[in-house]
Amino acid sequence: MQTYNNLYQDLCSYENLELAFKKARKHKTLKPYIVEFEKNLQENLQTLRTELLLYSYRPHPLKTFIIHDPKIRKISKSEFRDRIVHHALVNVIEPIFDKSFIYDSYANRKTKGTLKALQRFDFFKRKISKNNTKFCYVLKADVKHYFDTVNHEILISIIKRKIKDKKVIWLIRQILSNFNTEVKGKGMPLGNLTSQFFANVYLNELDYFVKHDLKVKYYLRYVDDFIITDSNKEKLQYYQDQINEFLKPIKLELHPDKSKIIRLDQGIGLLGFRVFYYHKLLKKSNIRKIQRKLLKSKEYFDNGLIEYDEIYASFEGWLSYSKHGSTYKLRTELIKNFEETFKHEISNIEINRYLKHFKSHQPNL
């Protein structure tokens, strides 16, 4: 296995911190704290760099708030300067780990995401059901309280297999220990970039066990949720039992209520859809979520807290995602509502798309 040392200088370089700043502020350029940070950008980044190089960097306390999405979630938000450090860290170590992740890990990875996961599951169910002509079953499982129970020392021991730079490990410890939980040395905050990345590092252990030890063919994972598809229900029960045993040494377990074997014709809840043999339905909670988000976006826009480009890009992304289900009527209604809500606005995305179309239809001079 290839290992990596002497990464810390690259991590702390001004160029990497500047790139991290650009990533951290993406779609948030009007936020007051970002405007303030950018006023003295070079000085602020140099200060952050000095703190990192002298090992005097300490993350600010997390700000915690509750959201209903639709279930209650506790989100912990880092200070903007700390988010820059998170991006700087991930910029350097993500490429090292990503190439060792399995193909069918879909969360928080370039070229992956929810749509690719849904498409992959469509492929799985066609294969197992012989083009929807045979019954098939799905083990849909959830790691119980995953983000609250991740063991820091186990995570760091996994990271150390590849990352031998003690300074990088020091920084990772600083980030992990900034999250206070009931049990010291456990848990990661929902909402942090590093938590999302570390989730893939930690659960890559599970991925390898499922793919290489159990030799499961039709498996995919999205953060702490995973599915296995097979025509044999007993085989899926065996997989579930084996996975539960495997998770014990890394201090995890499957959620007893959310881990079930379901026949596909009953519908499988997956990434906001209810998936059947021939169609997908968008979950009602997902529809309510986008409606609430549009109302909140309008409020933020009117108060100058968000740019129209960000709202438009987010809405376009949701439309692209929802097209994977039977949603034509819903999308038509939401587009009409969106256009009425923001009827005097036009985004740079629309302008650039128009200009590209215009140029492509001009005769060659």
mmCIF file of C-alpha atoms in Angstrom:
data_model
loop_
_atom_site.group_PDB
_atom_site.id
_atom_site.type_symbol
_atom_site.label_atom_id
_atom_site.label_comp_id
_atom_site.label_asym_id
_atom_site.label_seq_id
_atom_site.Cartn_x
_atom_site.Cartn_y
_atom_site.Cartn_z
ATOM 1 C CA MET A 1 0.000 0.000 0.000
ATOM 2 C CA GLN A 2 1.358 3.419 -0.943
ATOM 3 C CA THR A 3 1.773 5.844 1.960
ATOM 4 C CA TYR A 4 2.160 9.615 2.002
ATOM 5 C CA ASN A 5 4.396 11.876 4.065
ATOM 6 C CA ASN A 6 5.391 15.550 3.875
ATOM 7 C CA LEU A 7 1.889 16.730 2.969
ATOM 8 C CA TYR A 8 1.608 19.491 5.535
ATOM 9 C CA GLN A 9 3.602 22.122 3.624
ATOM 10 C CA ASP A 10 1.295 21.723 0.622
ATOM 11 C CA LEU A 11 -1.726 21.863 2.903
ATOM 12 C CA CYS A 12 -0.532 25.131 4.456
ATOM 13 C CA SER A 13 0.585 26.780 1.228
ATOM 14 C CA TYR A 14 -1.011 30.135 0.444
ATOM 15 C CA GLU A 15 -2.182 28.759 -2.922
ATOM 16 C CA ASN A 16 -4.030 25.871 -1.265
ATOM 17 C CA LEU A 17 -5.612 28.154 1.345
ATOM 18 C CA GLU A 18 -6.716 30.567 -1.383
ATOM 19 C CA LEU A 19 -8.307 27.693 -3.328
ATOM 20 C CA ALA A 20 -9.937 26.491 -0.108
ATOM 21 C CA PHE A 21 -11.330 29.989 0.476
ATOM 22 C CA LYS A 22 -12.896 30.019 -3.002
ATOM 23 C CA LYS A 23 -14.508 26.637 -2.394
ATOM 24 C CA ALA A 24 -15.754 27.607 1.069
ATOM 25 C CA ARG A 25 -17.422 30.806 -0.182
ATOM 26 C CA LYS A 26 -19.026 29.181 -3.253
ATOM 27 C CA HIS A 27 -22.677 30.303 -3.639
ATOM 28 C CA LYS A 28 -22.364 32.406 -0.469
ATOM 29 C CA THR A 29 -20.555 35.524 -1.700
ATOM 30 C CA LEU A 30 -23.130 37.947 -0.231
ATOM 31 C CA LYS A 31 -22.986 36.527 3.282
ATOM 32 C CA PRO A 32 -21.810 39.320 5.630
ATOM 33 C CA TYR A 33 -19.107 37.176 7.268
ATOM 34 C CA ILE A 34 -17.644 36.333 3.856
ATOM 35 C CA VAL A 35 -17.717 39.968 2.704
ATOM 36 C CA GLU A 36 -15.921 40.894 5.944
ATOM 37 C CA PHE A 37 -13.298 38.135 5.534
ATOM 38 C CA GLU A 38 -12.661 39.103 1.918
ATOM 39 C CA LYS A 39 -11.968 42.773 2.768
ATOM 40 C CA ASN A 40 -8.568 41.717 4.111
ATOM 41 C CA LEU A 41 -8.301 38.402 2.294
ATOM 42 C CA GLN A 42 -4.528 38.169 1.955
ATOM 43 C CA GLU A 43 -3.934 39.170 5.578
ATOM 44 C CA ASN A 44 -6.599 36.768 6.879
ATOM 45 C CA LEU A 45 -5.238 33.836 4.869
ATOM 46 C CA GLN A 46 -1.674 34.622 5.941
ATOM 47 C CA THR A 47 -2.799 34.694 9.588
ATOM 48 C CA LEU A 48 -4.491 31.329 9.157
ATOM 49 C CA ARG A 49 -1.375 29.975 7.453
ATOM 50 C CA THR A 50 0.857 31.171 10.289
ATOM 51 C CA GLU A 51 -1.395 29.525 12.888
ATOM 52 C CA LEU A 52 -1.262 26.243 10.988
ATOM 53 C CA LEU A 53 2.519 26.356 10.531
ATOM 54 C CA LEU A 54 3.104 27.166 14.216
ATOM 55 C CA TYR A 55 0.521 24.573 15.384
ATOM 56 C CA SER A 56 -1.308 27.317 17.262
ATOM 57 C CA TYR A 57 -4.457 26.847 15.154
ATOM 58 C CA ARG A 58 -7.546 26.075 17.225
ATOM 59 C CA PRO A 59 -11.027 25.770 15.682
ATOM 60 C CA HIS A 60 -13.681 28.118 17.024
ATOM 61 C CA PRO A 61 -16.594 26.512 18.922
ATOM 62 C CA LEU A 62 -19.272 25.086 16.637
ATOM 63 C CA LYS A 63 -22.644 26.790 16.346
ATOM 64 C CA THR A 64 -25.430 24.249 16.716
ATOM 65 C CA PHE A 65 -29.011 24.561 15.503
ATOM 66 C CA ILE A 66 -31.966 22.269 14.855
ATOM 67 C CA ILE A 67 -33.613 21.740 11.465
ATOM 68 C CA HIS A 68 -36.718 19.767 10.433
ATOM 69 C CA ASP A 69 -35.833 18.007 7.192
ATOM 70 C CA PRO A 70 -38.547 16.532 7.743
ATOM 71 C CA LYS A 71 -37.098 14.639 10.714
ATOM 72 C CA ILE A 72 -35.324 16.589 13.409
ATOM 73 C CA ARG A 73 -31.587 16.951 12.839
ATOM 74 C CA LYS A 74 -28.923 18.730 14.880
ATOM 75 C CA ILE A 75 -26.567 20.604 12.573
ATOM 76 C CA SER A 76 -23.259 21.975 13.841
ATOM 77 C CA LYS A 77 -21.779 24.809 11.815
ATOM 78 C CA SER A 78 -18.120 25.790 11.809
ATOM 79 C CA GLU A 79 -16.789 29.338 11.634
ATOM 80 C CA PHE A 80 -15.939 30.401 8.077
ATOM 81 C CA ARG A 81 -12.174 30.431 8.761
ATOM 82 C CA ASP A 82 -12.440 26.842 9.998
ATOM 83 C CA ARG A 83 -14.340 25.830 6.881
ATOM 84 C CA ILE A 84 -11.391 27.140 4.855
ATOM 85 C CA VAL A 85 -9.105 24.814 6.843
ATOM 86 C CA HIS A 86 -11.499 21.902 6.206
ATOM 87 C CA HIS A 87 -11.330 22.518 2.457
ATOM 88 C CA ALA A 88 -7.534 22.906 2.621
ATOM 89 C CA LEU A 89 -7.256 19.520 4.341
ATOM 90 C CA VAL A 90 -9.649 17.762 1.970
ATOM 91 C CA ASN A 91 -7.932 19.317 -1.076
ATOM 92 C CA VAL A 92 -4.752 17.477 -0.113
ATOM 93 C CA ILE A 93 -5.922 14.124 1.249
ATOM 94 C CA GLU A 94 -9.132 13.395 -0.670
ATOM 95 C CA PRO A 95 -7.331 12.454 -3.927
ATOM 96 C CA ILE A 96 -5.233 9.965 -1.938
ATOM 97 C CA PHE A 97 -8.245 8.164 -0.482
ATOM 98 C CA ASP A 98 -10.758 8.536 -3.283
ATOM 99 C CA LYS A 99 -8.924 6.204 -5.640
ATOM 100 C CA SER A 100 -9.190 3.442 -3.023
ATOM 101 C CA PHE A 101 -12.966 3.844 -2.581
ATOM 102 C CA ILE A 102 -15.208 1.305 -4.290
ATOM 103 C CA TYR A 103 -17.054 2.297 -7.451
ATOM 104 C CA ASP A 104 -20.467 2.085 -5.766
ATOM 105 C CA SER A 105 -19.856 4.612 -2.983
ATOM 106 C CA TYR A 106 -21.909 7.610 -4.130
ATOM 107 C CA ALA A 107 -21.961 10.344 -1.474
ATOM 108 C CA ASN A 108 -19.747 13.437 -1.533
ATOM 109 C CA ARG A 109 -17.587 12.320 -4.438
ATOM 110 C CA LYS A 110 -16.838 13.941 -7.780
ATOM 111 C CA THR A 111 -18.789 12.393 -10.687
ATOM 112 C CA LYS A 112 -21.054 10.522 -8.233
ATOM 113 C CA GLY A 113 -24.074 11.799 -6.236
ATOM 114 C CA THR A 114 -27.755 10.954 -5.829
ATOM 115 C CA LEU A 115 -28.658 10.753 -9.518
ATOM 116 C CA LYS A 116 -25.832 8.337 -10.293
ATOM 117 C CA ALA A 117 -26.858 6.216 -7.292
ATOM 118 C CA LEU A 118 -30.475 6.060 -8.506
ATOM 119 C CA GLN A 119 -29.341 5.109 -12.015
ATOM 120 C CA ARG A 120 -27.102 2.413 -10.603
ATOM 121 C CA PHE A 121 -29.949 0.965 -8.551
ATOM 122 C CA ASP A 122 -32.097 0.883 -11.709
ATOM 123 C CA PHE A 123 -29.349 -1.183 -13.329
ATOM 124 C CA PHE A 124 -29.183 -3.516 -10.311
ATOM 125 C CA LYS A 125 -32.912 -4.179 -10.199
ATOM 126 C CA ARG A 126 -33.085 -4.865 -13.942
ATOM 127 C CA LYS A 127 -30.271 -7.395 -13.604
ATOM 128 C CA ILE A 128 -31.678 -9.194 -10.568
ATOM 129 C CA SER A 129 -35.301 -9.171 -11.762
ATOM 130 C CA LYS A 130 -34.348 -10.243 -15.324
ATOM 131 C CA ASN A 131 -35.791 -7.026 -16.753
ATOM 132 C CA ASN A 132 -38.586 -6.869 -14.174
ATOM 133 C CA THR A 133 -39.898 -10.373 -14.887
ATOM 134 C CA LYS A 134 -38.906 -11.950 -11.535
ATOM 135 C CA PHE A 135 -39.364 -11.018 -7.902
ATOM 136 C CA CYS A 136 -36.347 -9.498 -6.240
ATOM 137 C CA TYR A 137 -35.571 -8.323 -2.725
ATOM 138 C CA VAL A 138 -33.614 -5.430 -1.303
ATOM 139 C CA LEU A 139 -31.777 -5.221 1.990
ATOM 140 C CA LYS A 140 -32.059 -1.543 2.826
ATOM 141 C CA ALA A 141 -29.945 -0.746 5.861
ATOM 142 C CA ASP A 142 -28.912 2.216 7.954
ATOM 143 C CA VAL A 143 -25.974 2.456 10.357
ATOM 144 C CA LYS A 144 -27.457 3.396 13.729
ATOM 145 C CA HIS A 145 -26.654 6.973 14.865
ATOM 146 C CA TYR A 146 -23.603 6.903 12.624
ATOM 147 C CA PHE A 147 -22.359 10.491 13.004
ATOM 148 C CA ASP A 148 -22.828 10.383 16.778
ATOM 149 C CA THR A 149 -20.922 7.136 17.247
ATOM 150 C CA VAL A 150 -17.884 7.324 14.938
ATOM 151 C CA ASN A 151 -14.844 6.420 17.055
ATOM 152 C CA HIS A 152 -12.066 8.981 16.592
ATOM 153 C CA GLU A 153 -9.179 6.625 17.349
ATOM 154 C CA ILE A 154 -10.442 3.994 14.916
ATOM 155 C CA LEU A 155 -10.908 6.667 12.246
ATOM 156 C CA ILE A 156 -7.400 8.020 12.797
ATOM 157 C CA SER A 157 -5.910 4.504 12.719
ATOM 158 C CA ILE A 158 -7.569 3.986 9.311
ATOM 159 C CA ILE A 159 -6.234 7.322 8.049
ATOM 160 C CA LYS A 160 -2.723 6.528 9.333
ATOM 161 C CA ARG A 161 -2.500 3.522 7.028
ATOM 162 C CA LYS A 162 -2.010 5.995 4.177
ATOM 163 C CA ILE A 163 -1.146 9.326 5.815
ATOM 164 C CA LYS A 164 2.154 9.150 7.673
ATOM 165 C CA ASP A 165 2.541 12.920 8.109
ATOM 166 C CA LYS A 166 2.157 13.520 11.857
ATOM 167 C CA LYS A 167 1.333 17.193 11.298
ATOM 168 C CA VAL A 168 -1.674 16.302 9.142
ATOM 169 C CA ILE A 169 -2.800 13.833 11.814
ATOM 170 C CA TRP A 170 -2.446 16.617 14.415
ATOM 171 C CA LEU A 171 -4.750 18.847 12.367
ATOM 172 C CA ILE A 172 -7.316 16.067 11.947
ATOM 173 C CA ARG A 173 -7.329 15.593 15.722
ATOM 174 C CA GLN A 174 -7.926 19.323 16.196
ATOM 175 C CA ILE A 175 -10.964 19.168 13.918
ATOM 176 C CA LEU A 176 -12.397 15.994 15.442
ATOM 177 C CA SER A 177 -11.960 17.098 19.057
ATOM 178 C CA ASN A 178 -13.810 20.361 18.387
ATOM 179 C CA PHE A 179 -17.117 18.461 18.438
ATOM 180 C CA ASN A 180 -18.432 17.901 21.943
ATOM 181 C CA THR A 181 -20.540 14.795 22.517
ATOM 182 C CA GLU A 182 -21.704 12.875 25.553
ATOM 183 C CA VAL A 183 -18.856 10.392 25.040
ATOM 184 C CA LYS A 184 -15.410 11.900 24.557
ATOM 185 C CA GLY A 185 -13.615 10.647 21.453
ATOM 186 C CA LYS A 186 -16.795 9.847 19.561
ATOM 187 C CA GLY A 187 -18.935 11.582 16.977
ATOM 188 C CA MET A 188 -18.652 14.052 14.110
ATOM 189 C CA PRO A 189 -20.843 17.090 13.399
ATOM 190 C CA LEU A 190 -23.466 16.926 10.687
ATOM 191 C CA GLY A 191 -22.848 19.699 8.182
ATOM 192 C CA ASN A 192 -19.026 19.744 8.103
ATOM 193 C CA LEU A 193 -17.171 18.968 4.874
ATOM 194 C CA THR A 194 -14.648 16.927 6.838
ATOM 195 C CA SER A 195 -17.415 14.828 8.424
ATOM 196 C CA GLN A 196 -18.712 13.912 4.977
ATOM 197 C CA PHE A 197 -15.247 12.966 3.785
ATOM 198 C CA PHE A 198 -14.361 11.034 6.946
ATOM 199 C CA ALA A 199 -17.652 9.134 6.649
ATOM 200 C CA ASN A 200 -16.439 7.664 3.369
ATOM 201 C CA VAL A 201 -13.029 6.841 4.836
ATOM 202 C CA TYR A 202 -14.550 5.069 7.857
ATOM 203 C CA LEU A 203 -17.262 3.185 5.969
ATOM 204 C CA ASN A 204 -14.888 2.175 3.202
ATOM 205 C CA GLU A 205 -14.004 -0.589 5.670
ATOM 206 C CA LEU A 206 -17.591 -1.842 5.377
ATOM 207 C CA ASP A 207 -17.541 -1.460 1.590
ATOM 208 C CA TYR A 208 -14.474 -3.692 1.280
ATOM 209 C CA PHE A 209 -15.936 -6.305 3.595
ATOM 210 C CA VAL A 210 -19.175 -6.465 1.589
ATOM 211 C CA LYS A 211 -17.509 -6.479 -1.824
ATOM 212 C CA HIS A 212 -14.401 -8.595 -1.166
ATOM 213 C CA ASP A 213 -15.262 -10.845 1.779
ATOM 214 C CA LEU A 214 -18.982 -11.411 1.219
ATOM 215 C CA LYS A 215 -18.474 -10.962 -2.547
ATOM 216 C CA VAL A 216 -21.758 -9.092 -2.940
ATOM 217 C CA LYS A 217 -22.290 -7.958 -6.510
ATOM 218 C CA TYR A 218 -25.238 -5.578 -6.252
ATOM 219 C CA TYR A 219 -24.342 -3.235 -3.390
ATOM 220 C CA LEU A 220 -24.262 0.554 -3.160
ATOM 221 C CA ARG A 221 -23.775 2.992 -0.309
ATOM 222 C CA TYR A 222 -24.736 6.630 0.189
ATOM 223 C CA VAL A 223 -23.200 7.983 3.444
ATOM 224 C CA ASP A 224 -24.523 5.676 6.195
ATOM 225 C CA ASP A 225 -27.321 4.098 4.132
ATOM 226 C CA PHE A 226 -26.712 1.129 1.865
ATOM 227 C CA ILE A 227 -28.676 -1.346 -0.207
ATOM 228 C CA ILE A 228 -28.007 -4.881 -1.418
ATOM 229 C CA THR A 229 -30.210 -6.379 -4.126
ATOM 230 C CA ASP A 230 -30.733 -10.107 -4.644
ATOM 231 C CA SER A 231 -33.380 -12.627 -5.712
ATOM 232 C CA ASN A 232 -32.768 -14.728 -2.594
ATOM 233 C CA LYS A 233 -34.250 -13.381 0.639
ATOM 234 C CA GLU A 234 -32.333 -15.845 2.831
ATOM 235 C CA LYS A 235 -29.048 -14.738 1.317
ATOM 236 C CA LEU A 236 -29.851 -11.126 2.188
ATOM 237 C CA GLN A 237 -30.605 -12.135 5.772
ATOM 238 C CA TYR A 238 -27.196 -13.843 5.904
ATOM 239 C CA TYR A 239 -25.528 -10.681 4.590
ATOM 240 C CA GLN A 240 -27.311 -8.585 7.209
ATOM 241 C CA ASP A 241 -26.145 -10.850 10.031
ATOM 242 C CA GLN A 242 -22.567 -10.894 8.758
ATOM 243 C CA ILE A 243 -22.463 -7.119 8.375
ATOM 244 C CA ASN A 244 -23.721 -6.614 11.907
ATOM 245 C CA GLU A 245 -20.924 -8.834 13.197
ATOM 246 C CA PHE A 246 -18.339 -6.992 11.099
ATOM 247 C CA LEU A 247 -19.437 -3.580 12.430
ATOM 248 C CA LYS A 248 -18.956 -4.497 16.100
ATOM 249 C CA PRO A 249 -15.123 -4.118 16.206
ATOM 250 C CA ILE A 250 -15.395 -0.641 14.613
ATOM 251 C CA LYS A 251 -18.022 0.313 17.223
ATOM 252 C CA LEU A 252 -21.005 0.526 14.869
ATOM 253 C CA GLU A 253 -24.251 -1.387 14.374
ATOM 254 C CA LEU A 254 -27.153 -1.483 11.931
ATOM 255 C CA HIS A 255 -30.288 0.344 12.959
ATOM 256 C CA PRO A 256 -32.739 -2.421 13.994
ATOM 257 C CA ASP A 257 -35.825 -0.510 12.836
ATOM 258 C CA LYS A 258 -34.422 0.972 9.620
ATOM 259 C CA SER A 259 -32.636 -2.133 8.333
ATOM 260 C CA LYS A 260 -35.122 -4.340 6.526
ATOM 261 C CA ILE A 261 -35.444 -6.828 3.675
ATOM 262 C CA ILE A 262 -38.200 -5.617 1.354
ATOM 263 C CA ARG A 263 -39.706 -7.047 -1.807
ATOM 264 C CA LEU A 264 -39.223 -4.534 -4.606
ATOM 265 C CA ASP A 265 -42.871 -4.462 -5.689
ATOM 266 C CA GLN A 266 -43.685 -2.983 -2.259
ATOM 267 C CA GLY A 267 -41.521 0.042 -3.046
ATOM 268 C CA ILE A 268 -38.064 0.896 -1.738
ATOM 269 C CA GLY A 269 -37.348 4.273 -0.149
ATOM 270 C CA LEU A 270 -34.139 5.522 -1.745
ATOM 271 C CA LEU A 271 -32.670 9.044 -1.793
ATOM 272 C CA GLY A 272 -35.984 10.885 -1.672
ATOM 273 C CA PHE A 273 -37.883 8.530 -3.996
ATOM 274 C CA ARG A 274 -40.039 5.475 -3.534
ATOM 275 C CA VAL A 275 -38.720 3.069 -6.164
ATOM 276 C CA PHE A 276 -40.844 0.344 -7.789
ATOM 277 C CA TYR A 277 -40.176 -1.988 -10.725
ATOM 278 C CA TYR A 278 -41.371 0.387 -13.436
ATOM 279 C CA HIS A 279 -41.501 3.832 -11.873
ATOM 280 C CA LYS A 280 -40.381 6.109 -9.039
ATOM 281 C CA LEU A 281 -42.507 8.432 -6.932
ATOM 282 C CA LEU A 282 -41.101 11.463 -5.200
ATOM 283 C CA LYS A 283 -41.666 11.257 -1.449
ATOM 284 C CA LYS A 284 -44.228 13.718 -0.134
ATOM 285 C CA SER A 285 -41.739 14.948 2.435
ATOM 286 C CA ASN A 286 -39.373 15.811 -0.431
ATOM 287 C CA ILE A 287 -42.072 17.837 -2.179
ATOM 288 C CA ARG A 288 -42.820 19.778 1.014
ATOM 289 C CA LYS A 289 -39.111 20.366 1.472
ATOM 290 C CA ILE A 290 -38.633 22.084 -1.923
ATOM 291 C CA GLN A 291 -41.754 24.188 -1.358
ATOM 292 C CA ARG A 292 -40.426 25.379 2.004
ATOM 293 C CA LYS A 293 -36.997 25.993 0.491
ATOM 294 C CA LEU A 294 -38.433 28.251 -2.225
ATOM 295 C CA LEU A 295 -40.279 30.348 0.359
ATOM 296 C CA LYS A 296 -37.139 30.642 2.486
ATOM 297 C CA SER A 297 -35.022 31.509 -0.566
ATOM 298 C CA LYS A 298 -37.371 34.357 -1.455
ATOM 299 C CA GLU A 299 -37.126 35.688 2.091
ATOM 300 C CA TYR A 300 -33.311 35.529 2.039
ATOM 301 C CA PHE A 301 -33.197 37.109 -1.433
ATOM 302 C CA ASP A 302 -35.423 40.018 -0.394
ATOM 303 C CA ASN A 303 -33.120 40.652 2.571
ATOM 304 C CA GLY A 304 -29.975 40.539 0.439
ATOM 305 C CA LEU A 305 -28.633 37.385 2.085
ATOM 306 C CA ILE A 306 -28.488 35.239 -1.051
ATOM 307 C CA GLU A 307 -27.880 35.840 -4.758
ATOM 308 C CA TYR A 308 -30.418 34.907 -7.409
ATOM 309 C CA ASP A 309 -27.766 32.843 -9.230
ATOM 310 C CA GLU A 310 -27.501 30.556 -6.191
ATOM 311 C CA ILE A 311 -31.300 30.164 -5.957
ATOM 312 C CA TYR A 312 -31.597 29.455 -9.684
ATOM 313 C CA ALA A 313 -28.758 26.900 -9.673
ATOM 314 C CA SER A 314 -30.259 25.112 -6.674
ATOM 315 C CA PHE A 315 -33.724 24.996 -8.257
ATOM 316 C CA GLU A 316 -32.330 23.726 -11.564
ATOM 317 C CA GLY A 317 -30.474 21.003 -9.681
ATOM 318 C CA TRP A 318 -33.665 19.942 -7.921
ATOM 319 C CA LEU A 319 -35.571 19.849 -11.234
ATOM 320 C CA SER A 320 -32.859 17.657 -12.765
ATOM 321 C CA TYR A 321 -33.039 15.345 -9.753
ATOM 322 C CA SER A 322 -36.861 15.160 -9.729
ATOM 323 C CA LYS A 323 -36.993 14.212 -13.426
ATOM 324 C CA HIS A 324 -35.935 10.724 -12.385
ATOM 325 C CA GLY A 325 -39.424 10.163 -11.019
ATOM 326 C CA SER A 326 -42.978 10.506 -12.296
ATOM 327 C CA THR A 327 -43.063 14.249 -11.623
ATOM 328 C CA TYR A 328 -44.058 16.038 -14.847
ATOM 329 C CA LYS A 329 -47.150 17.721 -13.407
ATOM 330 C CA LEU A 330 -45.381 18.654 -10.187
ATOM 331 C CA ARG A 331 -42.407 20.154 -12.039
ATOM 332 C CA THR A 332 -44.703 22.183 -14.294
ATOM 333 C CA GLU A 333 -46.476 23.667 -11.276
ATOM 334 C CA LEU A 334 -43.242 24.433 -9.439
ATOM 335 C CA ILE A 335 -41.646 26.084 -12.487
ATOM 336 C CA LYS A 336 -44.712 28.327 -12.843
ATOM 337 C CA ASN A 337 -44.564 29.201 -9.157
ATOM 338 C CA PHE A 338 -40.807 29.879 -9.339
ATOM 339 C CA GLU A 339 -41.191 32.184 -12.349
ATOM 340 C CA GLU A 340 -43.980 34.128 -10.644
ATOM 341 C CA THR A 341 -41.969 34.460 -7.444
ATOM 342 C CA PHE A 342 -38.842 35.746 -9.233
ATOM 343 C CA LYS A 343 -40.481 37.213 -12.345
ATOM 344 C CA HIS A 344 -38.140 40.224 -12.643
ATOM 345 C CA GLU A 345 -34.918 38.257 -12.197
ATOM 346 C CA ILE A 346 -32.550 36.593 -14.632
ATOM 347 C CA SER A 347 -29.501 34.549 -13.703
ATOM 348 C CA ASN A 348 -26.042 34.535 -15.271
ATOM 349 C CA ILE A 349 -26.678 30.846 -15.999
ATOM 350 C CA GLU A 350 -29.630 31.809 -18.217
ATOM 351 C CA ILE A 351 -27.665 34.621 -19.899
ATOM 352 C CA ASN A 352 -24.696 32.373 -20.659
ATOM 353 C CA ARG A 353 -26.998 29.646 -21.950
ATOM 354 C CA TYR A 354 -28.726 32.160 -24.251
ATOM 355 C CA LEU A 355 -25.417 33.543 -25.545
ATOM 356 C CA LYS A 356 -24.115 30.045 -26.231
ATOM 357 C CA HIS A 357 -27.305 29.170 -28.115
ATOM 358 C CA PHE A 358 -27.186 32.474 -30.014
ATOM 359 C CA LYS A 359 -23.565 31.996 -31.103
ATOM 360 C CA SER A 360 -24.173 28.414 -32.212
ATOM 361 C CA HIS A 361 -26.922 29.590 -34.588
ATOM 362 C CA GLN A 362 -24.922 32.392 -36.211
ATOM 363 C CA PRO A 363 -23.713 31.769 -39.772
ATOM 364 C CA ASN A 364 -19.951 31.586 -40.205
ATOM 365 C CA LEU A 365 -18.592 34.872 -41.467
#
